[in-house]
């Protein structure tokens, strides 16, 4: 391997090699390769129920893979617990503590790490300033708009200094106007902080708007034809992803939240993830 190639290999903040996960007889993710470079905004785009959240949870350490490697910062993390991976996760529902104020929510991670009290307040106020929530420290989540709640969840992640930010459809619960505004704000914040970000979405336009890699003119067709009711068994994420672009082969399906399908749930069809310029199979 050349020196430049070796340097590229070392530079990835997150790398998946042959990731595989099944729930009983259902394969959720199959032989998935992914690289996210430092400071890159990478989207996992595909139909609901195809394994995007399972992939994100495997990176976070919440869902152990059945095969393959999860590598963060050059270190294999398969057996490393969640709290030692140095990641920040914003789930779709934000998971704010309703009985805590904005300040208490943001400082929760620091207090659990037994950070010095003076540093806790300083870092929390810096994080709240970064997400433009200064002055709302004493409010409770129920007193905030959806966009403000999302920014509290982001501040809570950023305040502990994660190396990678994982976002699981954080805009899904917002109305269209606010969703579009938050796309711009979230991307601007990510660039400002410079943190490597992996973003899960089923919205093609959202992924192309926010991702660093997603040149539609050079990528394969993002969505192929699929039956409207998507009859038939679910199929997993399969294939390779090189250096960030994730464009799906087919669309459809119902929301799946990183676990096996329920008794009445239809999962989406196969999602092929390819490198830019790759030809459909």
CSV table of N, CA and C in Angstrom, one decimal, residues 53 58 81 95 101 109 113 158 168 186 197 219 253 265:
chain,number,residue,atom,x,y,z
A,53,UNK,N,-31.3,2.1,11.1
A,53,UNK,CA,-31.2,2.4,12.6
A,53,UNK,C,-30.4,1.2,13.2
A,58,UNK,N,-25.5,-0.3,15.9
A,58,UNK,CA,-24.3,-1.1,16.0
A,58,UNK,C,-23.1,-0.2,16.2
A,81,UNK,N,-17.9,-1.1,25.6
A,81,UNK,CA,-19.2,-0.6,26.0
A,81,UNK,C,-19.6,0.7,25.4
A,95,UNK,N,-35.2,12.0,23.4
A,95,UNK,CA,-35.0,11.4,24.7
A,95,UNK,C,-34.6,12.4,25.8
A,101,UNK,N,-34.8,20.6,33.7
A,101,UNK,CA,-34.7,21.9,32.9
A,101,UNK,C,-33.7,21.6,31.7
A,109,UNK,N,-24.8,14.5,31.2
A,109,UNK,CA,-23.6,13.6,30.8
A,109,UNK,C,-22.4,14.1,31.6
A,113,UNK,N,-20.2,12.0,34.5
A,113,UNK,CA,-18.7,11.8,34.4
A,113,UNK,C,-18.0,12.4,35.5
A,158,UNK,N,-23.0,17.4,22.3
A,158,UNK,CA,-21.8,18.1,22.0
A,158,UNK,C,-21.0,18.5,23.3
A,168,UNK,N,-30.3,9.9,14.4
A,168,UNK,CA,-31.3,8.9,14.0
A,168,UNK,C,-32.6,9.6,13.6
A,186,UNK,N,-28.8,22.6,11.2
A,186,UNK,CA,-28.1,21.4,11.6
A,186,UNK,C,-26.8,21.3,10.8
A,197,UNK,N,-20.2,13.2,11.4
A,197,UNK,CA,-21.6,13.0,11.6
A,197,UNK,C,-22.2,11.9,10.7
A,219,UNK,N,-24.1,10.1,-9.3
A,219,UNK,CA,-24.5,8.9,-8.5
A,219,UNK,C,-25.5,8.1,-9.3
A,253,UNK,N,-41.6,0.9,2.3
A,253,UNK,CA,-41.5,0.2,3.6
A,253,UNK,C,-42.1,1.1,4.7
A,265,UNK,N,-45.9,-5.7,11.0
A,265,UNK,CA,-45.0,-4.7,10.3
A,265,UNK,C,-44.5,-5.2,9.0
